CSV table of C-alpha atoms in Angstrom, one decimal:
chain,number,residue,atom,x,y,z
A,8,UNK,CA,26.6,11.9,9.9
A,9,UNK,CA,27.1,15.1,8.1
A,10,UNK,CA,25.2,14.4,4.8
A,11,UNK,CA,24.6,17.5,2.6
A,12,UNK,CA,21.1,18.3,1.4
A,13,UNK,CA,21.9,17.1,-2.0
A,14,UNK,CA,22.9,13.7,-0.6
A,15,UNK,CA,19.6,13.3,1.3
A,16,UNK,CA,16.9,11.4,-0.6
A,17,UNK,CA,13.7,13.2,-1.7
A,18,UNK,CA,10.5,11.3,-2.5
A,19,UNK,CA,7.0,12.6,-3.0
A,20,UNK,CA,5.5,9.9,-0.8
A,21,UNK,CA,6.7,10.3,2.7
A,22,UNK,CA,8.2,7.8,5.1
A,23,UNK,CA,7.0,7.3,8.7
A,24,UNK,CA,9.2,5.3,11.1
A,25,UNK,CA,8.1,4.1,14.5
A,26,UNK,CA,10.7,4.7,17.3
A,27,UNK,CA,11.5,1.9,19.8
A,28,UNK,CA,14.3,-0.1,21.4
A,29,UNK,CA,15.9,-0.7,18.0
A,30,UNK,CA,16.2,3.0,17.2
A,31,UNK,CA,17.9,3.7,20.5
A,32,UNK,CA,21.2,2.2,19.3
A,33,UNK,CA,23.9,4.7,18.4
A,34,UNK,CA,23.5,6.5,15.0
A,35,UNK,CA,20.2,4.7,14.1
A,36,UNK,CA,18.1,7.8,14.1
A,37,UNK,CA,20.6,9.6,12.0
A,38,UNK,CA,20.7,6.7,9.6
A,39,UNK,CA,16.9,6.7,9.4
A,40,UNK,CA,16.9,10.4,8.4
A,41,UNK,CA,19.7,9.8,5.9
A,42,UNK,CA,17.5,7.0,4.4
A,43,UNK,CA,14.5,9.2,4.0
A,44,UNK,CA,12.5,9.3,7.3
A,45,UNK,CA,10.1,12.2,7.2
A,46,UNK,CA,8.0,11.5,10.3
A,47,UNK,CA,9.1,9.8,13.6
A,48,UNK,CA,6.2,8.0,15.3
A,49,UNK,CA,6.0,7.5,19.1
A,50,UNK,CA,3.6,4.7,20.2
A,51,UNK,CA,2.5,5.5,23.7
A,52,UNK,CA,1.0,2.0,24.1
A,53,UNK,CA,4.6,1.0,24.9
A,54,UNK,CA,7.3,2.6,27.1
A,55,UNK,CA,7.0,5.6,29.4
A,56,UNK,CA,7.2,9.4,29.0
A,57,UNK,CA,10.8,9.6,30.0
A,58,UNK,CA,11.8,7.2,27.2
A,59,UNK,CA,9.6,8.9,24.7
A,60,UNK,CA,11.0,12.4,25.6
A,61,UNK,CA,14.5,11.2,25.1
A,62,UNK,CA,13.7,9.7,21.7
A,63,UNK,CA,12.0,12.9,20.6
A,64,UNK,CA,15.0,14.9,21.6
A,65,UNK,CA,17.3,12.7,19.6
A,66,UNK,CA,15.1,13.1,16.5
A,67,UNK,CA,14.9,16.9,16.9
A,68,UNK,CA,18.7,17.1,17.2
A,69,UNK,CA,19.5,14.8,14.4
A,70,UNK,CA,17.0,16.5,12.1
A,71,UNK,CA,18.4,19.9,12.9
A,72,UNK,CA,21.9,18.7,12.1
A,73,UNK,CA,20.8,17.2,8.8
A,74,UNK,CA,18.8,20.3,7.9
A,75,UNK,CA,15.7,18.2,7.3
A,76,UNK,CA,12.1,18.7,8.6
A,77,UNK,CA,11.1,15.7,10.6
A,78,UNK,CA,7.6,15.7,12.2
A,79,UNK,CA,6.7,13.9,15.4
A,80,UNK,CA,3.6,11.7,15.4
A,81,UNK,CA,2.5,10.6,18.8
A,82,UNK,CA,-0.1,7.9,19.0
A,83,UNK,CA,-2.6,7.8,21.8
A,84,UNK,CA,-3.4,4.2,23.0
A,85,UNK,CA,-7.2,4.6,22.9
A,86,UNK,CA,-9.7,2.2,24.5
A,87,UNK,CA,-7.9,-1.0,23.7
A,88,UNK,CA,-9.3,-4.0,25.5
A,89,UNK,CA,-6.7,-6.5,26.7
A,90,UNK,CA,-6.4,-9.9,28.4
A,91,UNK,CA,-5.1,-9.7,32.0
A,92,UNK,CA,-2.4,-11.7,33.7
A,93,UNK,CA,-2.8,-15.3,32.5
A,94,UNK,CA,-1.2,-18.0,34.8
A,95,UNK,CA,2.1,-19.2,33.3
A,96,UNK,CA,1.8,-16.4,30.8
A,97,UNK,CA,-0.3,-18.2,28.2
A,98,UNK,CA,-3.3,-20.5,27.8
A,99,UNK,CA,-4.3,-22.7,24.8
A,100,UNK,CA,-7.9,-22.4,23.9
A,101,UNK,CA,-9.3,-25.5,22.1
A,102,UNK,CA,-12.0,-25.3,19.5
A,103,UNK,CA,-15.6,-26.1,20.6
A,104,UNK,CA,-14.7,-25.7,24.3
A,105,UNK,CA,-16.1,-22.9,26.5
A,106,UNK,CA,-14.1,-19.9,27.9
A,107,UNK,CA,-15.3,-17.3,30.4
A,108,UNK,CA,-13.9,-13.8,30.3
A,109,UNK,CA,-14.1,-12.0,33.6
A,110,UNK,CA,-12.6,-9.1,35.5
A,111,UNK,CA,-11.0,-11.3,38.2
A,112,UNK,CA,-7.2,-11.9,37.9
A,113,UNK,CA,-7.6,-15.1,39.7
A,114,UNK,CA,-9.0,-18.2,38.1
A,115,UNK,CA,-12.6,-19.1,39.1
A,116,UNK,CA,-14.2,-22.5,39.0
A,117,UNK,CA,-12.6,-25.7,37.7
A,118,UNK,CA,-10.4,-24.4,34.8
A,119,UNK,CA,-8.7,-27.8,34.5
A,120,UNK,CA,-11.7,-29.2,32.7
A,121,UNK,CA,-11.0,-30.0,29.0
A,122,UNK,CA,-14.1,-28.1,27.9
A,123,UNK,CA,-13.9,-25.0,30.1
A,124,UNK,CA,-11.3,-22.2,30.6
A,125,UNK,CA,-11.2,-18.8,32.3
A,126,UNK,CA,-9.4,-15.7,31.0
A,127,UNK,CA,-9.0,-12.5,33.1
A,128,UNK,CA,-9.6,-9.1,31.4
A,129,UNK,CA,-8.2,-5.7,32.2
A,130,UNK,CA,-11.3,-3.8,31.2
A,131,UNK,CA,-14.5,-4.6,33.1
A,132,UNK,CA,-16.6,-2.4,30.8
A,133,UNK,CA,-16.2,-5.1,28.1
A,134,UNK,CA,-18.7,-7.2,30.1
A,135,UNK,CA,-21.4,-4.6,29.6
A,136,UNK,CA,-20.5,-4.0,26.0
A,137,UNK,CA,-21.3,-7.4,24.5
A,138,UNK,CA,-24.5,-9.4,24.0
A,139,UNK,CA,-25.0,-13.0,23.1
A,140,UNK,CA,-24.5,-13.8,19.4
A,141,UNK,CA,-21.6,-11.4,19.0
A,142,UNK,CA,-18.1,-12.5,18.1
A,143,UNK,CA,-14.9,-11.7,20.1
A,144,UNK,CA,-11.4,-11.9,18.5
A,145,UNK,CA,-8.2,-12.4,20.5
A,146,UNK,CA,-4.5,-12.4,19.6
A,147,UNK,CA,-4.7,-10.1,16.6
A,148,UNK,CA,-7.7,-11.9,15.2
A,149,UNK,CA,-6.2,-15.4,15.3
A,150,UNK,CA,-8.6,-16.7,17.9
A,151,UNK,CA,-12.4,-16.3,17.4
A,152,UNK,CA,-15.0,-16.6,20.2
A,153,UNK,CA,-18.8,-16.5,20.1
A,154,UNK,CA,-20.6,-14.9,23.0
A,155,UNK,CA,-23.2,-17.3,24.5
A,156,UNK,CA,-24.2,-15.6,27.8
A,157,UNK,CA,-23.3,-12.7,30.0
A,158,UNK,CA,-23.8,-13.8,33.6
A,159,UNK,CA,-22.4,-13.1,37.1
A,160,UNK,CA,-19.8,-10.5,35.9
A,161,UNK,CA,-18.4,-12.6,33.2
A,162,UNK,CA,-18.8,-13.4,29.5
A,163,UNK,CA,-19.2,-17.0,28.5
A,164,UNK,CA,-18.0,-17.8,25.0
A,165,UNK,CA,-17.7,-20.8,22.7
A,166,UNK,CA,-14.3,-21.2,21.0
A,167,UNK,CA,-14.9,-21.1,17.3
A,168,UNK,CA,-11.2,-20.9,16.3
A,169,UNK,CA,-8.6,-21.9,18.9
A,170,UNK,CA,-5.1,-20.9,19.6
A,171,UNK,CA,-2.7,-19.7,22.3
A,172,UNK,CA,-3.6,-16.5,24.1
A,173,UNK,CA,-1.0,-14.6,26.2
A,174,UNK,CA,-1.1,-12.1,29.0
A,175,UNK,CA,-1.8,-8.6,27.5
A,176,UNK,CA,-3.2,-9.9,24.2
A,177,UNK,CA,-5.6,-7.5,22.5
A,178,UNK,CA,-9.4,-8.1,22.4
A,179,UNK,CA,-11.5,-6.9,19.5
A,180,UNK,CA,-15.3,-6.5,19.5
A,181,UNK,CA,-16.1,-5.6,15.9
A,182,UNK,CA,-19.9,-6.1,16.4
A,183,UNK,CA,-20.3,-4.1,19.7
A,184,UNK,CA,-21.3,-0.5,20.1
A,185,UNK,CA,-18.7,1.2,22.2
A,186,UNK,CA,-19.7,4.8,22.4
A,187,UNK,CA,-17.9,7.8,23.9
A,188,UNK,CA,-14.8,5.8,25.0
A,189,UNK,CA,-12.4,8.2,23.3
A,190,UNK,CA,-10.5,9.8,24.9
A,191,UNK,CA,-9.7,7.6,27.9
A,192,UNK,CA,-8.0,8.9,31.0
A,193,UNK,CA,-4.7,7.5,29.7
A,194,UNK,CA,-5.3,9.3,26.4
A,195,UNK,CA,-5.7,12.6,28.3
A,196,UNK,CA,-2.4,12.1,30.1
A,197,UNK,CA,-0.5,11.3,26.8
A,198,UNK,CA,-2.2,14.2,25.0
A,199,UNK,CA,-0.8,16.6,27.6
A,200,UNK,CA,2.6,15.1,27.1
A,201,UNK,CA,2.3,15.5,23.4
A,202,UNK,CA,1.5,19.1,23.7
A,203,UNK,CA,4.3,19.7,26.1
A,204,UNK,CA,6.7,18.0,23.7
A,205,UNK,CA,5.3,20.2,20.8
A,206,UNK,CA,4.5,17.1,18.8
A,207,UNK,CA,3.2,18.1,15.4
A,208,UNK,CA,0.7,15.3,15.0
A,209,UNK,CA,-1.3,13.2,17.5
A,210,UNK,CA,-2.9,9.9,16.4
A,211,UNK,CA,-6.3,9.3,17.9
A,212,UNK,CA,-6.9,5.6,18.2
A,213,UNK,CA,-10.1,3.6,17.7
A,214,UNK,CA,-12.1,6.6,16.4
A,215,UNK,CA,-15.7,5.7,15.7
A,216,UNK,CA,-17.4,9.1,15.1
A,217,UNK,CA,-16.4,12.7,14.4
A,218,UNK,CA,-17.5,13.4,18.0
A,219,UNK,CA,-14.4,11.4,19.2
A,220,UNK,CA,-12.1,13.7,17.3
A,221,UNK,CA,-14.0,16.8,18.6
A,222,UNK,CA,-13.7,15.6,22.2
A,223,UNK,CA,-9.9,15.2,21.9
A,224,UNK,CA,-9.6,18.6,20.2
A,225,UNK,CA,-11.6,20.2,23.0
A,226,UNK,CA,-8.8,19.1,25.4
A,227,UNK,CA,-6.1,21.0,23.5
A,228,UNK,CA,-5.1,24.2,25.3
A,229,UNK,CA,-5.7,27.6,23.7
A,230,UNK,CA,-3.0,28.3,21.2
A,231,UNK,CA,-1.9,24.7,20.8
A,232,UNK,CA,-1.0,23.9,17.2
A,233,UNK,CA,-1.2,20.1,17.6
A,234,UNK,CA,-2.8,18.4,14.6
A,235,UNK,CA,-5.1,15.4,15.1
A,236,UNK,CA,-4.9,12.3,12.9
A,237,UNK,CA,-7.9,9.9,13.0
A,238,UNK,CA,-6.8,6.3,13.0
A,239,UNK,CA,-9.4,4.4,11.0
A,240,UNK,CA,-9.4,0.9,12.6
A,241,UNK,CA,-13.0,0.3,13.7
A,242,UNK,CA,-15.9,-1.0,11.6
A,243,UNK,CA,-18.1,1.8,12.8
A,244,UNK,CA,-15.6,4.4,11.6
A,245,UNK,CA,-16.2,3.2,8.0
A,246,UNK,CA,-19.8,4.0,8.4
A,247,UNK,CA,-18.9,7.6,9.5
A,248,UNK,CA,-15.9,8.0,7.3
A,249,UNK,CA,-16.8,11.3,5.6
A,250,UNK,CA,-17.6,13.0,8.9
A,251,UNK,CA,-14.5,11.7,10.6
A,252,UNK,CA,-12.1,12.8,7.8
A,253,UNK,CA,-13.8,16.2,7.8
A,254,UNK,CA,-13.3,16.6,11.6
A,255,UNK,CA,-9.7,15.5,11.6
A,256,UNK,CA,-6.5,17.1,10.2
A,257,UNK,CA,-5.2,13.8,8.8
A,258,UNK,CA,-6.1,10.1,8.5
A,259,UNK,CA,-4.4,6.8,9.0
A,260,UNK,CA,-5.4,3.5,7.4
A,261,UNK,CA,-4.6,1.4,10.5
A,262,UNK,CA,-4.8,-2.0,8.8
A,263,UNK,CA,-3.9,-4.0,12.0
A,264,UNK,CA,-7.1,-3.7,13.9
A,265,UNK,CA,-9.0,-2.8,10.8
A,266,UNK,CA,-8.2,-6.3,9.4
A,267,UNK,CA,-9.9,-7.8,12.5
A,268,UNK,CA,-12.8,-5.4,12.6
A,269,UNK,CA,-13.7,-6.0,8.9
A,270,UNK,CA,-13.5,-8.9,6.5
A,271,UNK,CA,-9.8,-9.4,5.8
A,272,UNK,CA,-10.6,-9.9,2.1
A,273,UNK,CA,-12.0,-6.4,1.9
A,274,UNK,CA,-9.0,-4.6,3.3
A,275,UNK,CA,-7.5,-3.6,-0.1
A,276,UNK,CA,-10.8,-2.1,-1.2
A,277,UNK,CA,-11.3,-0.4,2.2
A,278,UNK,CA,-7.8,1.0,1.9
A,279,UNK,CA,-8.6,2.6,-1.5
A,280,UNK,CA,-11.8,4.0,-0.1
A,281,UNK,CA,-10.2,5.7,2.9
A,282,UNK,CA,-7.4,7.1,0.8
A,283,UNK,CA,-9.8,8.4,-1.9
A,284,UNK,CA,-12.0,10.2,0.7
A,285,UNK,CA,-8.9,11.7,2.4
A,286,UNK,CA,-7.6,12.9,-0.9
A,287,UNK,CA,-11.0,14.4,-1.9
A,288,UNK,CA,-11.2,16.3,1.4
A,289,UNK,CA,-7.6,17.5,1.3
A,290,UNK,CA,-6.4,15.6,4.3
A,291,UNK,CA,-3.0,13.8,4.4
A,292,UNK,CA,-3.3,10.1,4.8
A,293,UNK,CA,-0.9,7.4,6.1
A,294,UNK,CA,-1.1,3.7,5.1
A,295,UNK,CA,0.2,1.6,7.9
A,296,UNK,CA,0.8,-1.9,9.3
A,297,UNK,CA,3.0,-4.7,7.9
A,298,UNK,CA,4.3,-2.7,5.0
A,299,UNK,CA,7.7,-4.6,5.2
A,300,UNK,CA,6.9,-7.0,8.1
A,301,UNK,CA,9.4,-9.6,7.0
A,302,UNK,CA,12.2,-7.1,7.5
A,303,UNK,CA,11.7,-7.3,11.3
A,304,UNK,CA,13.9,-10.4,11.0
A,305,UNK,CA,15.3,-10.4,7.5
A,306,UNK,CA,17.4,-8.1,5.3
A,307,UNK,CA,15.0,-8.3,2.4
A,308,UNK,CA,11.2,-7.9,2.1
A,309,UNK,CA,9.0,-10.3,0.2
A,310,UNK,CA,7.8,-9.5,-3.3
A,311,UNK,CA,4.3,-9.2,-2.0
A,312,UNK,CA,5.3,-6.5,0.5
A,313,UNK,CA,7.1,-4.5,-2.2
A,314,UNK,CA,4.0,-4.7,-4.3
A,315,UNK,CA,1.8,-3.6,-1.3
A,316,UNK,CA,3.9,-0.5,-0.8
A,317,UNK,CA,3.9,0.4,-4.5
A,318,UNK,CA,0.1,-0.1,-4.6
A,319,UNK,CA,-0.4,2.3,-1.6
A,320,UNK,CA,1.5,4.9,-3.6
A,321,UNK,CA,-0.7,4.3,-6.7
A,322,UNK,CA,-3.8,4.5,-4.4
A,323,UNK,CA,-2.7,8.1,-3.6
A,324,UNK,CA,-1.4,7.7,0.0
A,325,UNK,CA,0.6,10.7,1.4
A,326,UNK,CA,2.9,8.4,3.5
A,327,UNK,CA,3.7,4.8,4.3
A,328,UNK,CA,4.5,3.7,7.8
A,329,UNK,CA,7.0,1.2,9.3
A,330,UNK,CA,6.0,-0.1,12.7
A,331,UNK,CA,7.8,-3.2,14.2
A,332,UNK,CA,10.3,-3.0,11.3
A,333,UNK,CA,12.0,0.0,12.9
A,334,UNK,CA,10.8,-0.1,16.5
A,335,UNK,CA,11.9,-3.6,17.4
A,336,UNK,CA,13.3,-5.0,14.1
A,337,UNK,CA,16.9,-6.1,13.4
A,338,UNK,CA,17.3,-3.8,10.4
A,339,UNK,CA,15.6,-0.4,11.1
A,340,UNK,CA,17.7,1.8,8.9
A,341,UNK,CA,17.8,-0.8,6.1
A,342,UNK,CA,14.0,-1.0,6.2
A,343,UNK,CA,13.7,2.7,5.7
A,344,UNK,CA,16.2,2.6,2.9
A,345,UNK,CA,14.3,-0.2,1.2
A,346,UNK,CA,11.1,1.8,1.5
A,347,UNK,CA,12.8,4.8,-0.1
A,348,UNK,CA,13.9,2.6,-3.0
A,349,UNK,CA,10.4,1.3,-3.6
A,350,UNK,CA,8.9,4.8,-3.4
A,351,UNK,CA,11.6,6.1,-5.8
A,352,UNK,CA,11.0,3.3,-8.3
A,353,UNK,CA,7.2,3.7,-8.2
A,354,UNK,CA,7.2,7.4,-8.6
A,355,UNK,CA,9.8,7.3,-11.4
A,356,UNK,CA,7.6,5.0,-13.4
A,357,UNK,CA,5.2,7.9,-14.0
A,358,UNK,CA,2.2,5.5,-13.3
A,359,UNK,CA,1.7,7.1,-9.9
A,360,UNK,CA,0.5,10.3,-11.6
A,361,UNK,CA,-2.2,8.7,-13.5
A,362,UNK,CA,-3.7,6.1,-11.1
A,363,UNK,CA,-6.2,6.4,-8.3
A,364,UNK,CA,-7.8,9.6,-9.4
A,365,UNK,CA,-10.4,11.1,-7.1
A,366,UNK,CA,-13.7,10.3,-8.8
A,367,UNK,CA,-17.3,10.4,-7.6
A,368,UNK,CA,-17.6,6.7,-8.6
A,369,UNK,CA,-15.1,5.9,-5.8
A,370,UNK,CA,-15.9,8.4,-3.2
A,371,UNK,CA,-19.6,9.0,-3.2
A,372,UNK,CA,-20.9,5.4,-3.2
A,373,UNK,CA,-18.2,4.2,-0.8
A,374,UNK,CA,-19.0,7.0,1.6
A,375,UNK,CA,-22.5,5.5,1.9
A,376,UNK,CA,-21.1,2.0,2.0
A,377,UNK,CA,-22.9,0.9,-1.1
A,378,UNK,CA,-20.2,0.3,-3.7
A,379,UNK,CA,-20.1,-3.2,-4.9
A,380,UNK,CA,-17.0,-5.3,-4.2
A,381,UNK,CA,-14.5,-4.9,-7.0
A,382,UNK,CA,-16.1,-1.7,-8.3
A,383,UNK,CA,-13.6,-0.1,-10.7
A,384,UNK,CA,-12.6,3.6,-10.8
A,385,UNK,CA,-12.8,5.6,-13.9
A,386,UNK,CA,-10.1,5.2,-16.6
A,387,UNK,CA,-6.7,6.2,-15.4
A,388,UNK,CA,-5.8,9.8,-16.2
A,389,UNK,CA,-3.9,12.7,-14.9
A,390,UNK,CA,-5.0,13.2,-11.3
A,391,UNK,CA,-4.6,16.9,-11.3
A,392,UNK,CA,-7.2,17.2,-14.1
A,393,UNK,CA,-9.7,14.9,-12.5
A,394,UNK,CA,-10.1,15.9,-8.9
A,395,UNK,CA,-13.9,15.9,-8.3
A,396,UNK,CA,-15.3,16.7,-4.9
A,397,UNK,CA,-18.4,18.4,-3.5
A,398,UNK,CA,-19.4,21.7,-5.2
A,399,UNK,CA,-19.0,23.6,-2.0
A,400,UNK,CA,-15.2,22.7,-1.9
A,401,UNK,CA,-14.5,24.9,-4.9
A,402,UNK,CA,-13.3,27.9,-3.0
A,403,UNK,CA,-11.1,30.6,-4.5
A,404,UNK,CA,-8.1,29.0,-2.9
A,405,UNK,CA,-9.0,25.6,-4.3
A,406,UNK,CA,-9.5,27.0,-7.8
A,407,UNK,CA,-6.3,29.0,-7.8
A,408,UNK,CA,-4.3,26.0,-6.5
A,409,UNK,CA,-5.7,23.9,-9.2
A,410,UNK,CA,-4.8,26.5,-11.8
A,411,UNK,CA,-1.2,26.6,-10.4
A,412,UNK,CA,-0.9,22.8,-10.9
A,413,UNK,CA,-2.3,22.9,-14.4
A,414,UNK,CA,-0.1,25.9,-15.3
A,415,UNK,CA,3.0,24.0,-14.0
A,416,UNK,CA,2.1,20.9,-16.0
A,417,UNK,CA,1.3,22.8,-19.2
A,418,UNK,CA,4.6,24.8,-19.1
A,419,UNK,CA,6.8,21.9,-18.1
A,420,UNK,CA,7.8,23.8,-15.0
A,421,UNK,CA,10.2,22.3,-12.6
A,422,UNK,CA,8.4,23.3,-9.4
A,423,UNK,CA,5.5,25.0,-7.8
A,424,UNK,CA,6.6,27.6,-5.1
A,425,UNK,CA,4.3,28.9,-2.4
A,426,UNK,CA,4.5,30.7,0.9
A,427,UNK,CA,2.0,29.1,3.4
A,428,UNK,CA,0.7,29.8,6.9
A,429,UNK,CA,-1.4,26.7,7.6
A,430,UNK,CA,-1.6,23.0,6.7
A,431,UNK,CA,-4.9,23.7,5.0
A,432,UNK,CA,-3.3,26.1,2.6
A,433,UNK,CA,-0.6,23.5,1.7
A,434,UNK,CA,-3.2,20.8,1.2
A,435,UNK,CA,-5.1,23.0,-1.2
A,436,UNK,CA,-2.2,22.5,-3.6
A,437,UNK,CA,-1.1,19.0,-2.5
A,438,UNK,CA,-4.6,17.6,-3.1
A,439,UNK,CA,-4.1,17.9,-6.9
A,440,UNK,CA,-1.0,15.6,-6.7
A,441,UNK,CA,1.1,17.7,-9.1
A,442,UNK,CA,3.9,15.7,-10.8
A,443,UNK,CA,6.5,18.4,-10.0
A,444,UNK,CA,7.9,19.2,-6.5
A,445,UNK,CA,5.9,21.8,-4.4
A,446,UNK,CA,8.4,23.9,-2.5
A,447,UNK,CA,6.6,25.6,0.4
A,448,UNK,CA,8.2,28.2,2.7
A,449,UNK,CA,6.9,29.2,6.1
A,450,UNK,CA,8.1,31.2,9.1
A,451,UNK,CA,6.7,28.7,11.5
A,452,UNK,CA,8.9,25.9,12.8
A,453,UNK,CA,5.9,23.8,13.8
A,454,UNK,CA,4.3,24.1,10.3
A,455,UNK,CA,7.7,23.4,8.6
A,456,UNK,CA,7.8,20.1,10.5
A,457,UNK,CA,4.1,19.3,10.1
A,458,UNK,CA,4.3,19.6,6.3
A,459,UNK,CA,6.9,16.8,6.2
A,460,UNK,CA,4.0,14.4,6.3
A,461,UNK,CA,2.3,15.8,3.1
A,462,UNK,CA,3.0,14.1,-0.2
A,463,UNK,CA,4.9,16.1,-2.8
A,464,UNK,CA,5.8,19.0,-0.5
A,465,UNK,CA,9.3,20.1,0.2
A,466,UNK,CA,9.0,22.4,3.3
A,467,UNK,CA,11.5,25.2,3.7
A,468,UNK,CA,11.9,27.3,6.9
A,469,UNK,CA,12.3,31.0,6.0
A,470,UNK,CA,12.8,33.9,8.4
A,471,UNK,CA,10.4,36.8,8.4
A,472,UNK,CA,11.1,39.1,5.5
A,473,UNK,CA,9.8,42.3,4.1
A,474,UNK,CA,9.5,40.6,0.8
A,475,UNK,CA,8.2,37.1,1.3
A,476,UNK,CA,8.0,36.5,-2.4
A,477,UNK,CA,11.7,37.0,-2.9
A,478,UNK,CA,12.5,34.9,0.1
A,479,UNK,CA,10.3,32.0,-1.1
A,480,UNK,CA,12.0,32.0,-4.5
A,481,UNK,CA,15.5,32.1,-3.0
A,482,UNK,CA,14.8,29.2,-0.7
A,483,UNK,CA,13.1,27.1,-3.4
A,484,UNK,CA,16.0,27.8,-5.9
A,485,UNK,CA,18.5,26.7,-3.3
A,486,UNK,CA,16.7,23.4,-2.5
A,487,UNK,CA,15.9,22.6,-6.2
A,488,UNK,CA,19.5,23.1,-7.3
A,489,UNK,CA,20.9,21.1,-4.3
A,490,UNK,CA,18.7,18.2,-5.2
A,491,UNK,CA,19.5,18.6,-8.9
A,492,UNK,CA,15.7,18.9,-9.7
A,493,UNK,CA,16.2,22.2,-11.6
A,494,UNK,CA,18.9,24.3,-13.1
A,495,UNK,CA,19.3,28.1,-13.7
A,496,UNK,CA,16.8,29.3,-16.3
A,497,UNK,CA,14.2,26.6,-15.7
A,498,UNK,CA,10.6,27.7,-15.3
A,499,UNK,CA,8.6,27.5,-12.0
A,500,UNK,CA,5.1,28.6,-10.9
A,501,UNK,CA,4.9,31.0,-8.0
A,502,UNK,CA,1.7,31.1,-5.9
A,503,UNK,CA,1.7,34.0,-3.5
A,504,UNK,CA,-0.3,36.6,-1.6
A,505,UNK,CA,-0.3,40.1,-3.1
A,506,UNK,CA,-2.2,42.0,-0.5
A,507,UNK,CA,-4.5,40.5,2.1
A,508,UNK,CA,-2.5,37.6,3.2
A,509,UNK,CA,-4.4,34.9,1.3
A,510,UNK,CA,-2.8,33.5,-1.9
A,511,UNK,CA,-4.4,35.3,-4.8
A,512,UNK,CA,-1.8,35.6,-7.5
A,513,UNK,CA,0.1,33.3,-9.9
A,514,UNK,CA,3.3,34.1,-11.7
A,515,UNK,CA,5.7,32.2,-13.9
A,516,UNK,CA,9.3,32.8,-13.0
A,517,UNK,CA,12.7,31.6,-14.2
A,518,UNK,CA,15.0,30.2,-11.6
């Protein structure tokens, strides 16, 4: 499409778009990038590797032509339980009747009775996972069952809330203990594909403990730079949230299954908790699911959806994600453009810099699951002056990064400029949520793309140079001027390494 850098939008909060049939149409990927897409998500629960590889190639090519860093996030399917093949494709479950879940694809017994039905399941291990008294949810939580007995290789349930269940519908067991199911054999196959495709991020689904992340990480070959994102969507994950966030490179607030696994009324509070913990531990965090769901079929979102996106920004999320809106929706590029407009309006208000500060009254009690419903954070203030985390996190890099952000704010600088080698280095600055752009240069193409996910960072690819400081300033100046975010003579703060390779110096420069 040939847009210049100055024509491309820039927003502090990043946009994740899911690829799918709707993005396969001519020029749609290019339009997504033009409308602000920073990360392209590949959902391996659908499609095959040939389709995914073709979509990744299209994103890589379009991003290169646009001169934009676009990361690839590949989601592993995880141990998702599903209904098998239902005769005629669907079955209506009636309240107060009995349904048996079994591993047979063929109906057993007299399923024509008004008070008895049979549903085949694809995962026999489900039968061993449940006990009487637990609840099972079907069809995205719309149908609720109560386990009454586990007999003869099937689970007998009473239908508490009825509805229509279809072949392949998901099954959620929020009250069951499902240990050591991540990664599945299918996850292993998709992970190898992700590494081969040099995907920057891999989403690990249905994480329950830090051990799940460590088992997936152990499968990465030596030298692999793939970053792991823990998708928080299980009730047990909330009990182990601190450890999971610590073990992962990033976090996703996966509100779809999370809204089934936990009380739906608690989702806004849970979202704030996950984002706060991720911010405090310097991990990028994505807020996902139904951000602009009505745009799957319509050209405009609802007012509630717009407010939901804005509130995620105010909560401190690094990125917001579109799923069906871009994968199968009628208006994929328009959805990304609308998201960009909402982000721009929210960030321009100035409120985003003062809300959702990381405070011990949010993080510490919630990490233990003891915060009362509706507990309020401290009074709004400047986030960069109020980051409070564990004492052992105050490393030299943390302190220097905080000083750079404070210096930039105090001087009215137009940018913070840094040359980085790892995502961790970048997050040491991004965690303070500076109100000015953070222009980060790197020699690594993989890191350049990976940083596209992190809030407030404008990644720049720079070739190896004898004077990295000069190169970083030149790249930053070019980008800032192209986006009309600075002009000659404006101040900027430079964070750089003077000797040993680790950032240890601050300098005020004039562009």
